[in-house]
PDB file of C-alpha atoms in Angstrom:
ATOM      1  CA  UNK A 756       0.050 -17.044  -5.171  1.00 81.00           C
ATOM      2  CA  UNK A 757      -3.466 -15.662  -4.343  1.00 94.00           C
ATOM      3  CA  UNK A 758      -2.892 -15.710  -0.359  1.00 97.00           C
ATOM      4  CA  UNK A 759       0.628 -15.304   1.889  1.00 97.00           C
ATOM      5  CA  UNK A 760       1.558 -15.095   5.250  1.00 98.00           C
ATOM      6  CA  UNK A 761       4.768 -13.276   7.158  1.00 98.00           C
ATOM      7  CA  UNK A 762       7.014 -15.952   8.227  1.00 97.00           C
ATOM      8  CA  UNK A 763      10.134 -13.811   8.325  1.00 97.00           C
ATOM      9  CA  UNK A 764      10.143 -10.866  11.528  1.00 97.00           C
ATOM     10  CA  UNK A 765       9.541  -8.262   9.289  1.00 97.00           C
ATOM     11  CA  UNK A 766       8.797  -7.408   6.243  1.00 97.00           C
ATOM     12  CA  UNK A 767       8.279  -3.967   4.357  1.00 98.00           C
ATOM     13  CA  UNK A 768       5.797  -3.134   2.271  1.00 98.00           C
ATOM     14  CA  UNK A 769       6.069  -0.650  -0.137  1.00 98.00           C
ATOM     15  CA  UNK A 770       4.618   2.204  -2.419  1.00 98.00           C
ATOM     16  CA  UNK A 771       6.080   0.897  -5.344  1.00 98.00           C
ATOM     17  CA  UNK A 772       7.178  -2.471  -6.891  1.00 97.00           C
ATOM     18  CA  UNK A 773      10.985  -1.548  -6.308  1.00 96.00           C
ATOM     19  CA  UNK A 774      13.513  -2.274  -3.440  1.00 95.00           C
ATOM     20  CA  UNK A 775      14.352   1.891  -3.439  1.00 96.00           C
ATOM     21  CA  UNK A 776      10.597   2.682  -3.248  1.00 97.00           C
ATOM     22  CA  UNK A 777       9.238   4.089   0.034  1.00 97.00           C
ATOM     23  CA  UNK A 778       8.150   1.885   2.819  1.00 98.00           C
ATOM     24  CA  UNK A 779       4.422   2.879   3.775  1.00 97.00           C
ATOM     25  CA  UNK A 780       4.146   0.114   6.758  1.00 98.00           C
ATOM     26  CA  UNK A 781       5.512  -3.104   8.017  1.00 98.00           C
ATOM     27  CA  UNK A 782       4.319  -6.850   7.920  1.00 98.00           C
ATOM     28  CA  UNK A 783       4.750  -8.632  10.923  1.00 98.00           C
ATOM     29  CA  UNK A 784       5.451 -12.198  11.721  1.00 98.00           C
ATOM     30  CA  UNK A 785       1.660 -14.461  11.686  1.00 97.00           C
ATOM     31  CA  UNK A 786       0.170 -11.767   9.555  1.00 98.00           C
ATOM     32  CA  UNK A 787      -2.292 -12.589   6.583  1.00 98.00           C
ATOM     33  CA  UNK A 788      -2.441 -11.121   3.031  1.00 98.00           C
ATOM     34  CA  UNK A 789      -4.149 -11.588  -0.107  1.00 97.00           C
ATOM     35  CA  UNK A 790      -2.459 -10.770  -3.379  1.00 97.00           C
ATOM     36  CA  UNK A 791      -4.352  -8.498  -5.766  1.00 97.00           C
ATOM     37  CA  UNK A 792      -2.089  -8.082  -8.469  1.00 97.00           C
ATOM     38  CA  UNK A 793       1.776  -8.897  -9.723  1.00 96.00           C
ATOM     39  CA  UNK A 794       4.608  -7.675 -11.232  1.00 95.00           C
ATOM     40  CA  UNK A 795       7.853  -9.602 -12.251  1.00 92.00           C
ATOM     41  CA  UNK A 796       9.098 -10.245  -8.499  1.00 95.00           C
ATOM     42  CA  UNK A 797       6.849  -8.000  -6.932  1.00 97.00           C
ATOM     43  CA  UNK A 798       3.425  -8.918  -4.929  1.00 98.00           C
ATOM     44  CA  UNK A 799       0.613  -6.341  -4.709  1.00 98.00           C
ATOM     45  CA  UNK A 800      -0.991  -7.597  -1.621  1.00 98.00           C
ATOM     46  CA  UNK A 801      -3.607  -6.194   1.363  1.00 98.00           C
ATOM     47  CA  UNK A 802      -3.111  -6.976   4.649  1.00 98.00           C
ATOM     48  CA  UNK A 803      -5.764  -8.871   6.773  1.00 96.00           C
ATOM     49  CA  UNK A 804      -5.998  -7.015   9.747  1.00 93.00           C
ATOM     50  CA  UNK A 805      -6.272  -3.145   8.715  1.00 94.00           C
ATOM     51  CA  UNK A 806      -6.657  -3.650   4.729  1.00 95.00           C
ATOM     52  CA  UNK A 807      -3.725  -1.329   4.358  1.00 97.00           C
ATOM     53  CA  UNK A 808      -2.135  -2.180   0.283  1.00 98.00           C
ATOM     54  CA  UNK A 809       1.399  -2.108  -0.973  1.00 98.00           C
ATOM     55  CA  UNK A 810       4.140  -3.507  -2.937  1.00 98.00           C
ATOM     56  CA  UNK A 811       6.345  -6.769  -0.982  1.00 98.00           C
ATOM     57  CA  UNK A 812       9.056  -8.836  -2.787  1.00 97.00           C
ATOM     58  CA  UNK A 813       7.675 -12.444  -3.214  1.00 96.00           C
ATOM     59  CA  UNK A 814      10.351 -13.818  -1.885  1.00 95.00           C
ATOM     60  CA  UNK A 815       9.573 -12.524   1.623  1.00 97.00           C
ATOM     61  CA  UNK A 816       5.996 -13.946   1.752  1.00 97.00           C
ATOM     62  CA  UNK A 817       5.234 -17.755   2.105  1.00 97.00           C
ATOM     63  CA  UNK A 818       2.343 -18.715   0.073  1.00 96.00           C
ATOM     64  CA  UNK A 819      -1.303 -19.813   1.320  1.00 96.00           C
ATOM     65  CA  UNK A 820      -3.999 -21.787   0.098  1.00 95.00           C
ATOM     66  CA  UNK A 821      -7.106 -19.987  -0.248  1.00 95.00           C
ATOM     67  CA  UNK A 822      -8.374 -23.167   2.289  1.00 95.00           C
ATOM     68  CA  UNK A 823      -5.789 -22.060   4.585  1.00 95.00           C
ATOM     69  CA  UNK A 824      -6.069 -18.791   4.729  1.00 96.00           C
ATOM     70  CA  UNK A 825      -9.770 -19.259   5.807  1.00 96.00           C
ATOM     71  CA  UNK A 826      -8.577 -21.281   8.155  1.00 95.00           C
ATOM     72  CA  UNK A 827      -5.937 -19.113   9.641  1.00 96.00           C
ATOM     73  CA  UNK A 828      -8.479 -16.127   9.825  1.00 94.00           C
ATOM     74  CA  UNK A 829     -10.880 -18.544  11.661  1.00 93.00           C
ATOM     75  CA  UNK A 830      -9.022 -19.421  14.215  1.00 94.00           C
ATOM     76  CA  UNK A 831      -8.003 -17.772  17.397  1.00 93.00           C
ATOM     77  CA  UNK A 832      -5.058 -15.262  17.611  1.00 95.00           C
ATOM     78  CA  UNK A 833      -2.566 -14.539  19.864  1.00 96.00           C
ATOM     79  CA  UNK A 834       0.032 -11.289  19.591  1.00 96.00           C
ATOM     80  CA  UNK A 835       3.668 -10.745  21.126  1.00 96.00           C
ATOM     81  CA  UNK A 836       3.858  -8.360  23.986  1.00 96.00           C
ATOM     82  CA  UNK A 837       7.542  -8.470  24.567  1.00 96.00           C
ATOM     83  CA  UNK A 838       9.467  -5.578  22.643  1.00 96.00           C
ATOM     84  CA  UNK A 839      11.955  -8.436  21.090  1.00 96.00           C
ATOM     85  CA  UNK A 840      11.494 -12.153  21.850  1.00 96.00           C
ATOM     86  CA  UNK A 841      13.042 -15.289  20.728  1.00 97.00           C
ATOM     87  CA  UNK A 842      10.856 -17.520  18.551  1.00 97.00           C
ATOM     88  CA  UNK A 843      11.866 -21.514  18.063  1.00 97.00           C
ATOM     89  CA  UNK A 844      10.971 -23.270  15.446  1.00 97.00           C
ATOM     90  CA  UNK A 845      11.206 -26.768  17.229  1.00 97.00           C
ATOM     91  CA  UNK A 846      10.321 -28.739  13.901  1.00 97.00           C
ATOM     92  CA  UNK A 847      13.561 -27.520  12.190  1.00 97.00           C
ATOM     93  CA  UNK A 848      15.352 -26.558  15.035  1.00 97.00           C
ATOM     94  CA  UNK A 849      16.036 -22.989  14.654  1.00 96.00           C
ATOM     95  CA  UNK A 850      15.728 -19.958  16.546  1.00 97.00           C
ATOM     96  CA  UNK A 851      14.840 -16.191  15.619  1.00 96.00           C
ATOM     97  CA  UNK A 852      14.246 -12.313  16.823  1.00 96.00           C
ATOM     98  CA  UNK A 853      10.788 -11.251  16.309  1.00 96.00           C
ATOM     99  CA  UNK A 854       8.851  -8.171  17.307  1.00 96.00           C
ATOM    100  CA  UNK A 855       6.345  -6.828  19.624  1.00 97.00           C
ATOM    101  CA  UNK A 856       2.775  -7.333  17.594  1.00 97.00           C
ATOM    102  CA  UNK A 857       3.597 -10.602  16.029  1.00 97.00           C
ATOM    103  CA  UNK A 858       0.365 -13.100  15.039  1.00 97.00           C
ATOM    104  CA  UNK A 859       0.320 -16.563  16.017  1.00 97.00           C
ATOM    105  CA  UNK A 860      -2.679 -19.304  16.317  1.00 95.00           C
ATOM    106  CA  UNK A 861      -4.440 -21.648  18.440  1.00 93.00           C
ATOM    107  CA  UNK A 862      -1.673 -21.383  21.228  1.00 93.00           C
ATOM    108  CA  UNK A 863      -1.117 -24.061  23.952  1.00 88.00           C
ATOM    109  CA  UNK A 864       0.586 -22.550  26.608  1.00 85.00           C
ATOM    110  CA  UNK A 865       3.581 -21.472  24.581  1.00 90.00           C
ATOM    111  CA  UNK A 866       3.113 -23.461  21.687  1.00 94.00           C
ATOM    112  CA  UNK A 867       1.664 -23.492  18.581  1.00 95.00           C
ATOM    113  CA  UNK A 868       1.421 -25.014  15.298  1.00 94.00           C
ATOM    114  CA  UNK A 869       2.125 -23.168  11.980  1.00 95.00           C
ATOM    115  CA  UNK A 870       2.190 -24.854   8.118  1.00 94.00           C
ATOM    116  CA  UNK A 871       3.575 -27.918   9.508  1.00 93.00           C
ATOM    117  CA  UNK A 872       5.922 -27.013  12.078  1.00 96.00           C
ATOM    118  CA  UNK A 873       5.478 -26.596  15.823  1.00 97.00           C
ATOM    119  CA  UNK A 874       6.693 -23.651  17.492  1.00 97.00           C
ATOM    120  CA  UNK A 875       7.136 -22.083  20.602  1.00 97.00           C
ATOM    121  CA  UNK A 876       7.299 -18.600  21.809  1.00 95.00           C
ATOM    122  CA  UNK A 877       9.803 -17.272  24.973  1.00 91.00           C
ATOM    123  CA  UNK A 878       8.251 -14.746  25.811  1.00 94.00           C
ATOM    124  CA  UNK A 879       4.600 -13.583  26.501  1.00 94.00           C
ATOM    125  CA  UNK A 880       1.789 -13.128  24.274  1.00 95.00           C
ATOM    126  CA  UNK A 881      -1.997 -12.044  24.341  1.00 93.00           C
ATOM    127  CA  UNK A 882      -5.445 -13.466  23.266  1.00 92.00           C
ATOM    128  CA  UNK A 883      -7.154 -10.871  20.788  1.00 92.00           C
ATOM    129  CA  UNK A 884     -10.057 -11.772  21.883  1.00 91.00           C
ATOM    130  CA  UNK A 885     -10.580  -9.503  24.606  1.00 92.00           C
ATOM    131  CA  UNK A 886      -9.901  -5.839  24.395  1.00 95.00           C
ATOM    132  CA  UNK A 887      -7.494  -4.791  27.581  1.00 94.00           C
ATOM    133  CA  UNK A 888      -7.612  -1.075  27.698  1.00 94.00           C
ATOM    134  CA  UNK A 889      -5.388  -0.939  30.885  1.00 94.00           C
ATOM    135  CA  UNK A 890      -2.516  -2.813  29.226  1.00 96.00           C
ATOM    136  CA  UNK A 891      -2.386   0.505  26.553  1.00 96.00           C
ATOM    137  CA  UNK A 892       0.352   2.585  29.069  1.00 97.00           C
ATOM    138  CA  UNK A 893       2.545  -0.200  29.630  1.00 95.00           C
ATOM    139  CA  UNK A 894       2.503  -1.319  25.901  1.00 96.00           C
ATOM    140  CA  UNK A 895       3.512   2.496  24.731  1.00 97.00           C
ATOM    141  CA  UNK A 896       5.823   2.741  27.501  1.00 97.00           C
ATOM    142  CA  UNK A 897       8.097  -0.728  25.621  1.00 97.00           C
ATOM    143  CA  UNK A 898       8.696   1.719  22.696  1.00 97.00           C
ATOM    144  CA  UNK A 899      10.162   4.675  24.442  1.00 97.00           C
ATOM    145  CA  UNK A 900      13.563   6.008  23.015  1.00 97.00           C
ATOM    146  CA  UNK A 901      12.757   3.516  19.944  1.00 97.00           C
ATOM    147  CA  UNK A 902      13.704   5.581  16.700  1.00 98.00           C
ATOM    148  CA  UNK A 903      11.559   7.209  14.494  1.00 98.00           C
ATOM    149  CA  UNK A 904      10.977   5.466  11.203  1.00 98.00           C
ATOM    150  CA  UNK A 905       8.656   6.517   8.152  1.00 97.00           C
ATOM    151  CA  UNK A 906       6.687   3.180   8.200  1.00 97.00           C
ATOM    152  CA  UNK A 907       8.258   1.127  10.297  1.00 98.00           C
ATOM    153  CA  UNK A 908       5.812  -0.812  13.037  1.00 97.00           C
ATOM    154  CA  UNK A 909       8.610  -2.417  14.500  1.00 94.00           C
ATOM    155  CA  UNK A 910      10.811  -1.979  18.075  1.00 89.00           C
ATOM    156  CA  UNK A 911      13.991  -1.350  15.585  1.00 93.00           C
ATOM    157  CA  UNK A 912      11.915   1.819  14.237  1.00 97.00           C
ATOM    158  CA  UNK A 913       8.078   2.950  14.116  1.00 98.00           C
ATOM    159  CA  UNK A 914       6.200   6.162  13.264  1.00 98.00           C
ATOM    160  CA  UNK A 915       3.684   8.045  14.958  1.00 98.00           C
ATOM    161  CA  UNK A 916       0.465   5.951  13.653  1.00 98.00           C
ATOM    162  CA  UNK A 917       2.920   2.769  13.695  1.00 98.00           C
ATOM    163  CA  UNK A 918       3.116   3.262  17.130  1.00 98.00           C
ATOM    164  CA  UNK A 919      -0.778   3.823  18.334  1.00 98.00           C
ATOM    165  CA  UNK A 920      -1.625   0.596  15.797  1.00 98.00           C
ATOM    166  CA  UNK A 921       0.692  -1.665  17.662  1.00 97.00           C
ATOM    167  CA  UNK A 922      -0.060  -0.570  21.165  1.00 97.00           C
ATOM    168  CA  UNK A 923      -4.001  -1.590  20.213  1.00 98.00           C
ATOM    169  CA  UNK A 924      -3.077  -4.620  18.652  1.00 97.00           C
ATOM    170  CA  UNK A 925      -1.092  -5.532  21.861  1.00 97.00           C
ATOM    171  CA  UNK A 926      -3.995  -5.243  23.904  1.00 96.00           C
ATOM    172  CA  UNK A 927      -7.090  -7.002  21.725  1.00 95.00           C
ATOM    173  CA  UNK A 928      -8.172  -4.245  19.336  1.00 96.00           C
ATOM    174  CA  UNK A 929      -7.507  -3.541  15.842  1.00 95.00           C
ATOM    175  CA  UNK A 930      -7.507  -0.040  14.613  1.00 97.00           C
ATOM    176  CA  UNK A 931      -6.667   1.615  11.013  1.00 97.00           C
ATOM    177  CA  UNK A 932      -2.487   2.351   9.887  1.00 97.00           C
ATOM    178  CA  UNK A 933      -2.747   5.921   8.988  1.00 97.00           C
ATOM    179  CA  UNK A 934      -3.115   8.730  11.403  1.00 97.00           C
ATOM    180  CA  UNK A 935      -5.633  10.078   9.234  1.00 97.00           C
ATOM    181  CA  UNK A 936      -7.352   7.426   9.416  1.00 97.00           C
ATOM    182  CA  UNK A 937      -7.394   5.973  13.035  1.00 98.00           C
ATOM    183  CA  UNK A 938      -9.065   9.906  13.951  1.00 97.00           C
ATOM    184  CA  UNK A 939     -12.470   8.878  12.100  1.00 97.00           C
ATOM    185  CA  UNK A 940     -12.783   6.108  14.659  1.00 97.00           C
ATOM    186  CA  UNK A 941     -13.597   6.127  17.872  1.00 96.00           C
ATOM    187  CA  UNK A 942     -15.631   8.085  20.523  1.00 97.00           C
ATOM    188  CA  UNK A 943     -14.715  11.838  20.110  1.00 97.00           C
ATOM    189  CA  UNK A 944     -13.828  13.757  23.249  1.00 97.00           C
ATOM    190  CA  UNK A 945     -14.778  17.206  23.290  1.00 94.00           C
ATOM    191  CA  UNK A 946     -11.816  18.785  25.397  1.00 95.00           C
ATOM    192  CA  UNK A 947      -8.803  17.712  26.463  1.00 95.00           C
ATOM    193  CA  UNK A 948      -9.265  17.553  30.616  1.00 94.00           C
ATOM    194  CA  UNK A 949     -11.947  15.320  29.484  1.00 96.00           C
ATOM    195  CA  UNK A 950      -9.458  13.117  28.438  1.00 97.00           C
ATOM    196  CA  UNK A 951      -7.929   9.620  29.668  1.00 97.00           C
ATOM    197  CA  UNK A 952      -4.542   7.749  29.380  1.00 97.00           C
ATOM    198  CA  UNK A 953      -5.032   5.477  26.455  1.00 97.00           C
ATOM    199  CA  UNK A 954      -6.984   7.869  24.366  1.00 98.00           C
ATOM    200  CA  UNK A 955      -5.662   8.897  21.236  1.00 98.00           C
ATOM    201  CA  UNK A 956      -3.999  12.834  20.306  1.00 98.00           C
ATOM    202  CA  UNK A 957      -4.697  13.611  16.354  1.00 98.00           C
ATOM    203  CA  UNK A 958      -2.935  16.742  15.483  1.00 98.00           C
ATOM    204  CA  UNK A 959      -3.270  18.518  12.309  1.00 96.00           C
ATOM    205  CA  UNK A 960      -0.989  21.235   9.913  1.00 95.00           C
ATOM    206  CA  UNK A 961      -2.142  24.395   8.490  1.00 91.00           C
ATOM    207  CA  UNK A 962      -4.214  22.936   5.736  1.00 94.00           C
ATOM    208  CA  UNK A 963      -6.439  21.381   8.143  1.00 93.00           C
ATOM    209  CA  UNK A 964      -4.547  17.421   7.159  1.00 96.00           C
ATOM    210  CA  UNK A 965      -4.346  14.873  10.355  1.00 97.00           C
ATOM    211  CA  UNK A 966      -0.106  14.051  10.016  1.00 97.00           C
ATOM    212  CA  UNK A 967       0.431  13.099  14.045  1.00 98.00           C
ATOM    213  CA  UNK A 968      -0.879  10.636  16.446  1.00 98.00           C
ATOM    214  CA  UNK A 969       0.153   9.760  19.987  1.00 98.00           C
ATOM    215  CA  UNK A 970      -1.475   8.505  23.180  1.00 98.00           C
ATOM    216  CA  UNK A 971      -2.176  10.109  25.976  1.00 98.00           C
ATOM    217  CA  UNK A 972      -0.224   8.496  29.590  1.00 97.00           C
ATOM    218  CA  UNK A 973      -1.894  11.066  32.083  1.00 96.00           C
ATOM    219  CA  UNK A 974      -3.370  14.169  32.643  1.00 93.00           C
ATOM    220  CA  UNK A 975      -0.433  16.632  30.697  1.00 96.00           C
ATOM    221  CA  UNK A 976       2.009  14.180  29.299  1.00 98.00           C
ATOM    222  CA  UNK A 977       1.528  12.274  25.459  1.00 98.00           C
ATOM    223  CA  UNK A 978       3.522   9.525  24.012  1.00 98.00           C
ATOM    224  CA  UNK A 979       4.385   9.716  20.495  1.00 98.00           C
ATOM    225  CA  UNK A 980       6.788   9.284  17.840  1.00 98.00           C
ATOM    226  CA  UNK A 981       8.677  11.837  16.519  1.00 97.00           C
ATOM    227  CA  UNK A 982      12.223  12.177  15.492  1.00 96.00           C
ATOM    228  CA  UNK A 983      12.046   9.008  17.995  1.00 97.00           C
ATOM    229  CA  UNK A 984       9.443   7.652  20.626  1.00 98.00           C
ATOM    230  CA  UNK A 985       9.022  10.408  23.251  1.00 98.00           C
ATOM    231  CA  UNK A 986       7.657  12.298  26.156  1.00 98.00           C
ATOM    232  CA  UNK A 987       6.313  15.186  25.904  1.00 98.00           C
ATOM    233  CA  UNK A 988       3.645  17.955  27.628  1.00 98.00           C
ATOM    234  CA  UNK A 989       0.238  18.499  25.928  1.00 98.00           C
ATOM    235  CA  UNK A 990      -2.638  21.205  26.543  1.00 97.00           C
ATOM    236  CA  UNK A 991      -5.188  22.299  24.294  1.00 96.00           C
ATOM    237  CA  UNK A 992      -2.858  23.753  21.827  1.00 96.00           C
ATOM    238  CA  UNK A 993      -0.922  21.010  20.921  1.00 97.00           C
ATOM    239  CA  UNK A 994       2.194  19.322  22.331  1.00 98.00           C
ATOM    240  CA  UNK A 995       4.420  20.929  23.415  1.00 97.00           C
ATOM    241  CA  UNK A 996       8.555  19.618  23.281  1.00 96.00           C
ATOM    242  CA  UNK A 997      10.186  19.721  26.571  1.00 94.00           C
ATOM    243  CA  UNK A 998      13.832  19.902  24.770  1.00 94.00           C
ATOM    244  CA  UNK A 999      12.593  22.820  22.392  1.00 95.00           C
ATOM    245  CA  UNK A1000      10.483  24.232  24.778  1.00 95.00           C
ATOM    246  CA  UNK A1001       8.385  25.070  21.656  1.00 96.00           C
ATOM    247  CA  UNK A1002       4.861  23.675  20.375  1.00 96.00           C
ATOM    248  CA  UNK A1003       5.218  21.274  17.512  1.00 96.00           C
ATOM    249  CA  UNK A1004       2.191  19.917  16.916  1.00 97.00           C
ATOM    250  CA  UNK A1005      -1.563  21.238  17.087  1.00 97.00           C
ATOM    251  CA  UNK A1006      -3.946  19.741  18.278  1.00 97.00           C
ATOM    252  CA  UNK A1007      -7.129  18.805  16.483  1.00 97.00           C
ATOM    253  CA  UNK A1008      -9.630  15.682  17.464  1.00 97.00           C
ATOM    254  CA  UNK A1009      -9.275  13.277  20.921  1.00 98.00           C
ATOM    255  CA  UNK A1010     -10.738  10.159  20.136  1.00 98.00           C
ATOM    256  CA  UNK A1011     -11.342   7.058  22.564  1.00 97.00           C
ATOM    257  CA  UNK A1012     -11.250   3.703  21.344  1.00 96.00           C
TER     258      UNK A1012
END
């Protein structure tokens, strides 16, 4: 297998080629891989959309032709907007949960065709080809109260950079996985009441490292996962926790995207 797509809800991908090993991210129903190396049951693979790399049991990916997986990037894409939605597979005549972000191609209403079989989606979806900025709020605003999980991208559990990666995706626009990453793109934004819901909070710890993301909803308040999706005050210092009533993050770069 030199190409796969995610055919189950969710998949995790790993640091290491081992069921105990870490989870670094998520791989979502519809999405594309290519494999770039092996080991006994274990697939080494990079995922189409953000060309973030880990470790996925074989078994959990369902195998492309290099033809196909042209194909598949060619043509256009639709995502899940619903937080959980039921998808049929109408060929074989069963149903199952899949989450908010999910890929699917050359919809027809709320059909499509997939390897064969003919689906259909109950629940509502979005063209990527057109970036919808406005849709950001009410995206972040599904995941609220959803726990906090160290690489999940999912409504059962996300992280912080999880979280800002799906809400994009949702509305049109691919950005990076990492935190770290997503701050080097963008428009920078000098200071804070310069600012806009749907702009994106990086904050740093006291080496200088980007470890937090969240988006901003309004003028003082930021979205963000941490210990689970939340609500919380910002300023120009950081956020600040209205259960602690302590700072816990500082903040370092705004960026617009």
């Amino acid at each position: 297998m030199d190409y796969g797509i995610c055919m189950i809800s969710v998949a995790p991908l790993r640091s290491l080629p081992a069921d105990t090993s870490e989870m670094v991210t998520q791989v979502l129903f519809g999405e594309l891989v290519r494999v770039l190396d092996r080991q006994d049951k274990w697939l080494y693979v990079q995922l189409e959309t953000d060309n973030y790399q880990g470790w996925i049991s074989k078994g959990q990916l369902t195998p492309l032709s290099k033809a196909d997986y042209t194909l598949l990037q060619d043509q256009a894409r639709w995502v899940s907007t619903d937080l959980v939605q039921v998808l049929h597979n109408k060929t074989k005549d069963y149903r199952f949960l899949i989450s908010a972000g999910s890929s699917f191609y050359n919809c027809m209403n709320d059909s499509f065709e997939l390897l064969g079989d003919s689906y259909q989606y109950l629940g509502t979806m979005s063209s990527t080809e057109t970036f919808l900025p406005d849709a950001l709020i009410n995206n972040a605003m599904l995941f609220l109260h959803t726990p906090y999980v160290w690489g999940g991208k999912s409504a059962l559990g996300i992280d912080c950079s999880g979280l800002t990666q799906l809400i994009f995706k949702m509305a049109g626009k691919t950005i990076h996985r990492d935190a770290s990453q997503q701050a080097t793109q963008g428009e920078m934004i000098n200071l804070i009441n310069e600012a806009l819901a749907g702009d994106l909070l990086f904050f740093d710890n006291e080496e200088g490292h980007i470890i937090h993301t969240g988006v901003l909803i309004d003028d003082v308040h930021i979205l963000h996962a941490h210990q689970k999706v939340r609500i919380d005050k910002v300023d120009h210092h950081g956020i600040f926790n209205l259960d602690t009533k302590k700072y816990s993050h500082k903040l370092r770069v705004i960026k617009r995207m």
